[in-house]
Amino acid sequence: MMAAEDSDKLNVSDDFDDEDGPVVFKRTNTTSKKNQLLSEVKKSTSSLDGQTQRKTPDMSSSNGQNSGVQKSKISPATKTLPIDISTASTSPVSSFNVKSPVANPKASLSGDKSKPLSGSKVLNDVKEEKPSVKQLPKENSKDSDDEEDDKPLSARLKMNSNHNSKAAPIVKKPVEDSDDDDDLPLSARLSRNSGTSGSGYDHSDQKKPLLKVHKSHQEGSSTSVKQEKLVTGSVKRPLDKTSSLNSSVKKPKLSDPASSAKIKQVFVKHESKVDDDDDHIPISQRLAKSSASGNKSSSMKKIEKGVKVNKSGSALFKKQVKKMKKSGSKSEYSKSTKLLPSAGDGQKKWTTLVHNGVIFPPPYKPHGRKMLYKGKPVDLTPEQEEVATMFAVMQDTDYMQKEKFKSNFWSDWRKLLGKNHVIQNLEDCDFTPIYDWFQVEKEKKKQMSTEEKKALKEEKAKQEEKYMWAIVDGVKEKVGNFRVEPPGLFRGRGEHPKMGKLKRRIHPDDITINIGKDAPIPECSIPGEKWKEIRHDNTVTWLAFWSDPINPKLFKYVFLAASSSLKGQSDKEKYEKARMLKNYIGNIRAAYTKDFTSKDITRKQIAVATYLIDKLALRAGNEKDDDEADTVGCCTLKVENVTAEAPNKLQFSFLGKDSIKYENTVEVELPVYNAILKFQKGKRPGDDLFDMLDTSKLNAHLKELMPGLTAKVFRTFNASFTLDDMLTKDTKDGDVAEKIGTYQAANKQVAIICNHQRSVSKSHTAQMSKLTEKIAELQGVLKELKTDLGRVKKGKAPLKSPERKRNLTPDALEKKISQTNAKIEKMRRDMKTKEDLKTVALGTSKINYLDPRITVAWCKRHEVPIEKIFNKSLLAKFAWAMDVDPDFKF
DNA sequence: CCCTTGACTTGGATTAATCTTC
DNA sequence: GAAGATTAATCCAAGTCAAGGG
């Protein structure tokens, strides 16, 4: 307490950390340092001041006011009664409970639908098919866990970071360490390096102890017992079997029928289990019985969904639907619920596809503001002005400090100006008039009344309505990005060689449309222009694409939204594959451990790389061109990115995806440590650490170990496993808020493992000091209350404005005191959380790495409304996971 | 094999919407 | 009731990985 009040923020944070134990403490510290680093890197030359000096327009803003009416309608629901929302709202969310078509991989399994049925039909069929295959011996829940093998190594990492050692303080990501030790790969584990292990900390905080349960660990408390059961449970997994299987399989490409079938069988197995019990009622429903009582939510929701769809369909759309139906599908798109068009037949992704193409940004409207060149106004053509404006508007971004950005911009702009233009160099350009105009426009927009804004919004919605939906196999689905990207200056991340280049406007004749054969060709909204090409390719899911103006080798695609069944299905398959890895991981670890000492250098490198991917959740690391930012992943690590610290630690430091810095120091098995030294020997700092390796070799090898296995599966496995494990271990009885806290802690842990960072908000520091102040103030109040209490008890009048306090009784004072204390406590917690998460991005893992079924099942088990964890988009995206059994185990 | 093309997932930053607070 | 903070939605860049062609 006190620390917080009297100290500056740093201290405060430390305090907080203590709460969690030493580990945390460390982490925080490191974190903050990290931030500094990051920011430095990112900003490059400019420091904050840059912003302040100029007008720092706060772009954010918004309309602060909303019309009460509208708002009120929505907000209440959202907030308190989650359930109501789902049922009541017409939004897509409502469908989350419905069984979505997506969800049934089985359909694909059955596979034989030679003939493309319409969606609903297929669905029905599918549904019945449930029975089937149970090939895999094991039930999932049990077998999966083998003793310790299945834990993600990363979870167990230990990071030790000594801050001190580094001169520069950046310690970085301390991911958490893992616990105890154990993480090692099977055999290794036995021998494991005990020495270091424990490290001073193993705090028991939750973070680490992943599965080690059976072993000593006791932190777990009551839950541990339970867990143990689960974990050790059985499992004798057919690893052997599988492995042999695999080996025999030669190329398991998914497309390969045989291998895919195999995978699917596995899926089926899981699925069947899940399906079997659907009796459980969705949690949200249970809790909120207020809303509909009793019945199964799914049926209800289904209805709702139907309604909604009908409502939203535009006339045009309906027409199309009709037409389409004629051509084959009879299902009512609005109603279909479960089916999956899936991949039963080979590569086919859909049978019928109807959509309206894409919408273009409005043409450029010249504003006529003249920029200055050597102090004098310059006339620009609309085209020239447009590009000048793109640049002017970026005056207060960090890009302005980057020479590369400016030179690339200049180079492209100059082409528009022409060699002989008055403007001969960028240095003498003053874009202020344009910048100021822009700020004014922005302000105007901000000042518009609520009504005006609303009207504008509706207008836009109306124009976009027809582009928002597609009908896939008779089911109306949301389109993800139907807006063509507007022209602008390329904003590459990190030190991207092409930053600042003009990203030209895309026209209809740049765009290729993909649509069903029987569907009407979308009309091109720009008069006089036409699409580049029309295709009818049902082996792909994109609706349209154009080539990237910055890098013509790349394409920009228009896909369905995440809530679509097509996306949902592949999402589910992704998680099923990761779950499958759980059954193979023991053998995989044993295999690579053995290869740590292989004489075959390639094997050895593959082994070490696989180990790093498994333990640290590193990305595969494809090769990159020179015209891209220089970042690396596992296979592309350079010698200089890894520093060996005797006796057995490796310090990693490199720029990963999006030029996000990965900093971590971790203890490794001695053979790995030695192997790294060997790979580094005789090489220069910039040379490839794994010179015999690339992602295709690595993945080819992984595929021999498990069908469909690739490097990225480890990340998914790691993340989901960690979540499941931490939730199982750390969830305690308590109120919903506490449980959510547990969830967030697990989520945070995963984010740290995956190195999902975010930049610290500009106002973070200010916010922290404000909180600190506020706490101090409350503390003052508290003191006064205590004094008064003492006086009142003795029959004296309270100090200060006694007349106002005259009526206070001791009881009332005591109550106030405790309220104030509670308030202070809460503030402290909030502050700690804020500091703790200032550089951690929780969203990415939630969206991409955590099997939603883990979350849904946990919510069901612990009566936490799912809406507390998943927002509207996530609920829609994970519709396929909503009916999971509460006992689901990843 | 190696290299390129193609398609789809992952990711941080921005912007917009909503909620909190004073 | 507006400023400030938080959260959700959007945007689009940057990865992964399969497949095709030579």
JSON list of N, CA and C in Angstrom, two decimals, chain A residues 383-435:
[
{"chain": "A", "resi": 383, "resn": "GLU", "atom": "N", "xyz": [-3.97, 15.07, -59.19]},
{"chain": "A", "resi": 383, "resn": "GLU", "atom": "CA", "xyz": [-3.20, 13.84, -58.94]},
{"chain": "A", "resi": 383, "resn": "GLU", "atom": "C", "xyz": [-2.00, 14.14, -58.04]},
{"chain": "A", "resi": 384, "resn": "GLN", "atom": "N", "xyz": [-1.34, 15.23, -58.33]},
{"chain": "A", "resi": 384, "resn": "GLN", "atom": "CA", "xyz": [-0.17, 15.60, -57.54]},
{"chain": "A", "resi": 384, "resn": "GLN", "atom": "C", "xyz": [-0.60, 15.99, -56.13]},
{"chain": "A", "resi": 385, "resn": "GLU", "atom": "N", "xyz": [-1.68, 16.70, -56.07]},
{"chain": "A", "resi": 385, "resn": "GLU", "atom": "CA", "xyz": [-2.18, 17.15, -54.77]},
{"chain": "A", "resi": 385, "resn": "GLU", "atom": "C", "xyz": [-2.60, 15.96, -53.91]},
{"chain": "A", "resi": 386, "resn": "GLU", "atom": "N", "xyz": [-3.20, 14.99, -54.54]},
{"chain": "A", "resi": 386, "resn": "GLU", "atom": "CA", "xyz": [-3.66, 13.81, -53.79]},
{"chain": "A", "resi": 386, "resn": "GLU", "atom": "C", "xyz": [-2.50, 13.15, -53.06]},
{"chain": "A", "resi": 387, "resn": "VAL", "atom": "N", "xyz": [-1.42, 12.98, -53.78]},
{"chain": "A", "resi": 387, "resn": "VAL", "atom": "CA", "xyz": [-0.26, 12.32, -53.17]},
{"chain": "A", "resi": 387, "resn": "VAL", "atom": "C", "xyz": [0.42, 13.22, -52.13]},
{"chain": "A", "resi": 388, "resn": "ALA", "atom": "N", "xyz": [0.44, 14.51, -52.42]},
{"chain": "A", "resi": 388, "resn": "ALA", "atom": "CA", "xyz": [1.02, 15.45, -51.46]},
{"chain": "A", "resi": 388, "resn": "ALA", "atom": "C", "xyz": [0.22, 15.40, -50.17]},
{"chain": "A", "resi": 389, "resn": "THR", "atom": "N", "xyz": [-1.07, 15.26, -50.33]},
{"chain": "A", "resi": 389, "resn": "THR", "atom": "CA", "xyz": [-1.94, 15.22, -49.15]},
{"chain": "A", "resi": 389, "resn": "THR", "atom": "C", "xyz": [-1.70, 13.96, -48.32]},
{"chain": "A", "resi": 390, "resn": "MET", "atom": "N", "xyz": [-1.45, 12.87, -49.01]},
{"chain": "A", "resi": 390, "resn": "MET", "atom": "CA", "xyz": [-1.17, 11.63, -48.27]},
{"chain": "A", "resi": 390, "resn": "MET", "atom": "C", "xyz": [0.05, 11.84, -47.37]},
{"chain": "A", "resi": 391, "resn": "PHE", "atom": "N", "xyz": [0.98, 12.57, -47.88]},
{"chain": "A", "resi": 391, "resn": "PHE", "atom": "CA", "xyz": [2.22, 12.82, -47.14]},
{"chain": "A", "resi": 391, "resn": "PHE", "atom": "C", "xyz": [1.99, 13.84, -46.03]},
{"chain": "A", "resi": 392, "resn": "ALA", "atom": "N", "xyz": [1.27, 14.87, -46.38]},
{"chain": "A", "resi": 392, "resn": "ALA", "atom": "CA", "xyz": [1.01, 15.96, -45.42]},
{"chain": "A", "resi": 392, "resn": "ALA", "atom": "C", "xyz": [0.31, 15.43, -44.18]},
{"chain": "A", "resi": 393, "resn": "VAL", "atom": "N", "xyz": [-0.60, 14.54, -44.42]},
{"chain": "A", "resi": 393, "resn": "VAL", "atom": "CA", "xyz": [-1.40, 14.00, -43.34]},
{"chain": "A", "resi": 393, "resn": "VAL", "atom": "C", "xyz": [-0.59, 13.14, -42.37]},
{"chain": "A", "resi": 394, "resn": "MET", "atom": "N", "xyz": [0.56, 12.72, -42.83]},
{"chain": "A", "resi": 394, "resn": "MET", "atom": "CA", "xyz": [1.37, 11.87, -41.96]},
{"chain": "A", "resi": 394, "resn": "MET", "atom": "C", "xyz": [2.45, 12.65, -41.21]},
{"chain": "A", "resi": 395, "resn": "GLN", "atom": "N", "xyz": [2.32, 13.97, -41.21]},
{"chain": "A", "resi": 395, "resn": "GLN", "atom": "CA", "xyz": [3.34, 14.78, -40.55]},
{"chain": "A", "resi": 395, "resn": "GLN", "atom": "C", "xyz": [3.66, 14.36, -39.14]},
{"chain": "A", "resi": 396, "resn": "ASP", "atom": "N", "xyz": [2.64, 13.99, -38.38]},
{"chain": "A", "resi": 396, "resn": "ASP", "atom": "CA", "xyz": [3.04, 13.64, -37.03]},
{"chain": "A", "resi": 396, "resn": "ASP", "atom": "C", "xyz": [3.14, 12.17, -36.75]},
{"chain": "A", "resi": 397, "resn": "THR", "atom": "N", "xyz": [3.52, 11.44, -37.73]},
{"chain": "A", "resi": 397, "resn": "THR", "atom": "CA", "xyz": [3.77, 10.03, -37.45]},
{"chain": "A", "resi": 397, "resn": "THR", "atom": "C", "xyz": [5.29, 9.83, -37.43]},
{"chain": "A", "resi": 398, "resn": "ASP", "atom": "N", "xyz": [5.67, 8.71, -36.92]},
{"chain": "A", "resi": 398, "resn": "ASP", "atom": "CA", "xyz": [7.11, 8.42, -36.83]},
{"chain": "A", "resi": 398, "resn": "ASP", "atom": "C", "xyz": [7.75, 8.21, -38.19]},
{"chain": "A", "resi": 399, "resn": "TYR", "atom": "N", "xyz": [6.90, 7.96, -39.17]},
{"chain": "A", "resi": 399, "resn": "TYR", "atom": "CA", "xyz": [7.46, 7.74, -40.51]},
{"chain": "A", "resi": 399, "resn": "TYR", "atom": "C", "xyz": [8.22, 8.97, -41.00]},
{"chain": "A", "resi": 400, "resn": "MET", "atom": "N", "xyz": [7.79, 10.14, -40.51]},
{"chain": "A", "resi": 400, "resn": "MET", "atom": "CA", "xyz": [8.44, 11.36, -40.96]},
{"chain": "A", "resi": 400, "resn": "MET", "atom": "C", "xyz": [9.90, 11.45, -40.53]},
{"chain": "A", "resi": 401, "resn": "GLN", "atom": "N", "xyz": [10.27, 10.63, -39.60]},
{"chain": "A", "resi": 401, "resn": "GLN", "atom": "CA", "xyz": [11.66, 10.66, -39.16]},
{"chain": "A", "resi": 401, "resn": "GLN", "atom": "C", "xyz": [12.50, 9.67, -39.95]},
{"chain": "A", "resi": 402, "resn": "LYS", "atom": "N", "xyz": [11.85, 8.93, -40.79]},
{"chain": "A", "resi": 402, "resn": "LYS", "atom": "CA", "xyz": [12.61, 7.92, -41.51]},
{"chain": "A", "resi": 402, "resn": "LYS", "atom": "C", "xyz": [13.01, 8.39, -42.90]},
{"chain": "A", "resi": 403, "resn": "GLU", "atom": "N", "xyz": [14.29, 8.41, -43.10]},
{"chain": "A", "resi": 403, "resn": "GLU", "atom": "CA", "xyz": [14.80, 8.87, -44.40]},
{"chain": "A", "resi": 403, "resn": "GLU", "atom": "C", "xyz": [14.27, 8.01, -45.53]},
{"chain": "A", "resi": 404, "resn": "LYS", "atom": "N", "xyz": [14.20, 6.74, -45.26]},
{"chain": "A", "resi": 404, "resn": "LYS", "atom": "CA", "xyz": [13.74, 5.83, -46.30]},
{"chain": "A", "resi": 404, "resn": "LYS", "atom": "C", "xyz": [12.32, 6.17, -46.73]},
{"chain": "A", "resi": 405, "resn": "PHE", "atom": "N", "xyz": [11.54, 6.49, -45.76]},
{"chain": "A", "resi": 405, "resn": "PHE", "atom": "CA", "xyz": [10.14, 6.82, -46.06]},
{"chain": "A", "resi": 405, "resn": "PHE", "atom": "C", "xyz": [10.09, 8.06, -46.95]},
{"chain": "A", "resi": 406, "resn": "LYS", "atom": "N", "xyz": [10.83, 9.05, -46.56]},
{"chain": "A", "resi": 406, "resn": "LYS", "atom": "CA", "xyz": [10.80, 10.30, -47.31]},
{"chain": "A", "resi": 406, "resn": "LYS", "atom": "C", "xyz": [11.39, 10.14, -48.71]},
{"chain": "A", "resi": 407, "resn": "SER", "atom": "N", "xyz": [12.46, 9.41, -48.80]},
{"chain": "A", "resi": 407, "resn": "SER", "atom": "CA", "xyz": [13.06, 9.28, -50.13]},
{"chain": "A", "resi": 407, "resn": "SER", "atom": "C", "xyz": [12.19, 8.44, -51.07]},
{"chain": "A", "resi": 408, "resn": "ASN", "atom": "N", "xyz": [11.56, 7.43, -50.52]},
{"chain": "A", "resi": 408, "resn": "ASN", "atom": "CA", "xyz": [10.67, 6.64, -51.36]},
{"chain": "A", "resi": 408, "resn": "ASN", "atom": "C", "xyz": [9.48, 7.47, -51.81]},
{"chain": "A", "resi": 409, "resn": "PHE", "atom": "N", "xyz": [8.98, 8.26, -50.88]},
{"chain": "A", "resi": 409, "resn": "PHE", "atom": "CA", "xyz": [7.84, 9.11, -51.23]},
{"chain": "A", "resi": 409, "resn": "PHE", "atom": "C", "xyz": [8.26, 10.10, -52.32]},
{"chain": "A", "resi": 410, "resn": "TRP", "atom": "N", "xyz": [9.36, 10.70, -52.09]},
{"chain": "A", "resi": 410, "resn": "TRP", "atom": "CA", "xyz": [9.84, 11.72, -53.03]},
{"chain": "A", "resi": 410, "resn": "TRP", "atom": "C", "xyz": [10.02, 11.13, -54.43]},
{"chain": "A", "resi": 411, "resn": "SER", "atom": "N", "xyz": [10.59, 9.97, -54.44]},
{"chain": "A", "resi": 411, "resn": "SER", "atom": "CA", "xyz": [10.82, 9.31, -55.71]},
{"chain": "A", "resi": 411, "resn": "SER", "atom": "C", "xyz": [9.51, 9.07, -56.47]},
{"chain": "A", "resi": 412, "resn": "ASP", "atom": "N", "xyz": [8.50, 8.61, -55.77]},
{"chain": "A", "resi": 412, "resn": "ASP", "atom": "CA", "xyz": [7.24, 8.35, -56.45]},
{"chain": "A", "resi": 412, "resn": "ASP", "atom": "C", "xyz": [6.46, 9.62, -56.77]},
{"chain": "A", "resi": 413, "resn": "TRP", "atom": "N", "xyz": [6.57, 10.57, -55.87]},
{"chain": "A", "resi": 413, "resn": "TRP", "atom": "CA", "xyz": [5.82, 11.82, -56.08]},
{"chain": "A", "resi": 413, "resn": "TRP", "atom": "C", "xyz": [6.43, 12.59, -57.25]},
{"chain": "A", "resi": 414, "resn": "ARG", "atom": "N", "xyz": [7.73, 12.50, -57.28]},
{"chain": "A", "resi": 414, "resn": "ARG", "atom": "CA", "xyz": [8.41, 13.26, -58.33]},
{"chain": "A", "resi": 414, "resn": "ARG", "atom": "C", "xyz": [8.02, 12.76, -59.73]},
{"chain": "A", "resi": 415, "resn": "LYS", "atom": "N", "xyz": [7.72, 11.50, -59.79]},
{"chain": "A", "resi": 415, "resn": "LYS", "atom": "CA", "xyz": [7.30, 10.96, -61.08]},
{"chain": "A", "resi": 415, "resn": "LYS", "atom": "C", "xyz": [6.01, 11.65, -61.50]},
{"chain": "A", "resi": 416, "resn": "LEU", "atom": "N", "xyz": [5.19, 11.96, -60.53]},
{"chain": "A", "resi": 416, "resn": "LEU", "atom": "CA", "xyz": [3.93, 12.64, -60.85]},
{"chain": "A", "resi": 416, "resn": "LEU", "atom": "C", "xyz": [4.16, 14.12, -61.18]},
{"chain": "A", "resi": 417, "resn": "LEU", "atom": "N", "xyz": [5.13, 14.67, -60.48]},
{"chain": "A", "resi": 417, "resn": "LEU", "atom": "CA", "xyz": [5.40, 16.10, -60.70]},
{"chain": "A", "resi": 417, "resn": "LEU", "atom": "C", "xyz": [6.09, 16.32, -62.04]},
{"chain": "A", "resi": 418, "resn": "GLY", "atom": "N", "xyz": [6.96, 15.43, -62.38]},
{"chain": "A", "resi": 418, "resn": "GLY", "atom": "CA", "xyz": [7.74, 15.60, -63.61]},
{"chain": "A", "resi": 418, "resn": "GLY", "atom": "C", "xyz": [9.08, 16.24, -63.29]},
{"chain": "A", "resi": 419, "resn": "LYS", "atom": "N", "xyz": [10.03, 15.91, -64.06]},
{"chain": "A", "resi": 419, "resn": "LYS", "atom": "CA", "xyz": [11.40, 16.40, -63.84]},
{"chain": "A", "resi": 419, "resn": "LYS", "atom": "C", "xyz": [11.52, 17.92, -63.77]},
{"chain": "A", "resi": 420, "resn": "ASN", "atom": "N", "xyz": [10.72, 18.55, -64.58]},
{"chain": "A", "resi": 420, "resn": "ASN", "atom": "CA", "xyz": [10.88, 20.00, -64.66]},
{"chain": "A", "resi": 420, "resn": "ASN", "atom": "C", "xyz": [9.95, 20.81, -63.76]},
{"chain": "A", "resi": 421, "resn": "HIS", "atom": "N", "xyz": [9.34, 20.12, -62.85]},
{"chain": "A", "resi": 421, "resn": "HIS", "atom": "CA", "xyz": [8.42, 20.84, -61.97]},
{"chain": "A", "resi": 421, "resn": "HIS", "atom": "C", "xyz": [9.16, 21.84, -61.10]},
{"chain": "A", "resi": 422, "resn": "VAL", "atom": "N", "xyz": [8.42, 22.82, -60.66]},
{"chain": "A", "resi": 422, "resn": "VAL", "atom": "CA", "xyz": [9.01, 23.82, -59.77]},
{"chain": "A", "resi": 422, "resn": "VAL", "atom": "C", "xyz": [9.62, 23.14, -58.56]},
{"chain": "A", "resi": 423, "resn": "ILE", "atom": "N", "xyz": [8.89, 22.19, -58.07]},
{"chain": "A", "resi": 423, "resn": "ILE", "atom": "CA", "xyz": [9.38, 21.49, -56.88]},
{"chain": "A", "resi": 423, "resn": "ILE", "atom": "C", "xyz": [10.52, 20.57, -57.28]},
{"chain": "A", "resi": 424, "resn": "GLN", "atom": "N", "xyz": [11.66, 20.84, -56.71]},
{"chain": "A", "resi": 424, "resn": "GLN", "atom": "CA", "xyz": [12.85, 20.07, -57.07]},
{"chain": "A", "resi": 424, "resn": "GLN", "atom": "C", "xyz": [13.41, 19.24, -55.92]},
{"chain": "A", "resi": 425, "resn": "ASN", "atom": "N", "xyz": [12.92, 19.49, -54.74]},
{"chain": "A", "resi": 425, "resn": "ASN", "atom": "CA", "xyz": [13.36, 18.63, -53.64]},
{"chain": "A", "resi": 425, "resn": "ASN", "atom": "C", "xyz": [12.36, 18.70, -52.49]},
{"chain": "A", "resi": 426, "resn": "LEU", "atom": "N", "xyz": [12.38, 17.66, -51.71]},
{"chain": "A", "resi": 426, "resn": "LEU", "atom": "CA", "xyz": [11.41, 17.54, -50.63]},
{"chain": "A", "resi": 426, "resn": "LEU", "atom": "C", "xyz": [11.73, 18.48, -49.46]},
{"chain": "A", "resi": 427, "resn": "GLU", "atom": "N", "xyz": [13.00, 18.72, -49.28]},
{"chain": "A", "resi": 427, "resn": "GLU", "atom": "CA", "xyz": [13.40, 19.54, -48.13]},
{"chain": "A", "resi": 427, "resn": "GLU", "atom": "C", "xyz": [12.79, 20.93, -48.17]},
{"chain": "A", "resi": 428, "resn": "ASP", "atom": "N", "xyz": [12.59, 21.45, -49.34]},
{"chain": "A", "resi": 428, "resn": "ASP", "atom": "CA", "xyz": [12.05, 22.81, -49.42]},
{"chain": "A", "resi": 428, "resn": "ASP", "atom": "C", "xyz": [10.52, 22.85, -49.48]},
{"chain": "A", "resi": 429, "resn": "CYS", "atom": "N", "xyz": [9.92, 21.70, -49.29]},
{"chain": "A", "resi": 429, "resn": "CYS", "atom": "CA", "xyz": [8.46, 21.66, -49.31]},
{"chain": "A", "resi": 429, "resn": "CYS", "atom": "C", "xyz": [7.88, 21.91, -47.93]},
{"chain": "A", "resi": 430, "resn": "ASP", "atom": "N", "xyz": [6.83, 22.66, -47.91]},
{"chain": "A", "resi": 430, "resn": "ASP", "atom": "CA", "xyz": [6.14, 22.92, -46.64]},
{"chain": "A", "resi": 430, "resn": "ASP", "atom": "C", "xyz": [4.68, 22.52, -46.85]},
{"chain": "A", "resi": 431, "resn": "PHE", "atom": "N", "xyz": [4.30, 21.45, -46.21]},
{"chain": "A", "resi": 431, "resn": "PHE", "atom": "CA", "xyz": [2.96, 20.91, -46.40]},
{"chain": "A", "resi": 431, "resn": "PHE", "atom": "C", "xyz": [1.96, 21.46, -45.39]},
{"chain": "A", "resi": 432, "resn": "THR", "atom": "N", "xyz": [2.40, 22.39, -44.60]},
{"chain": "A", "resi": 432, "resn": "THR", "atom": "CA", "xyz": [1.55, 22.88, -43.52]},
{"chain": "A", "resi": 432, "resn": "THR", "atom": "C", "xyz": [0.13, 23.31, -43.93]},
{"chain": "A", "resi": 433, "resn": "PRO", "atom": "N", "xyz": [0.01, 24.04, -45.03]},
{"chain": "A", "resi": 433, "resn": "PRO", "atom": "CA", "xyz": [-1.35, 24.44, -45.39]},
{"chain": "A", "resi": 433, "resn": "PRO", "atom": "C", "xyz": [-2.27, 23.23, -45.58]},
{"chain": "A", "resi": 434, "resn": "ILE", "atom": "N", "xyz": [-1.75, 22.21, -46.18]},
{"chain": "A", "resi": 434, "resn": "ILE", "atom": "CA", "xyz": [-2.57, 21.02, -46.40]},
{"chain": "A", "resi": 434, "resn": "ILE", "atom": "C", "xyz": [-2.84, 20.32, -45.08]},
{"chain": "A", "resi": 435, "resn": "TYR", "atom": "N", "xyz": [-1.81, 20.27, -44.28]},
{"chain": "A", "resi": 435, "resn": "TYR", "atom": "CA", "xyz": [-1.94, 19.63, -42.98]},
{"chain": "A", "resi": 435, "resn": "TYR", "atom": "C", "xyz": [-3.01, 20.34, -42.16]}
]
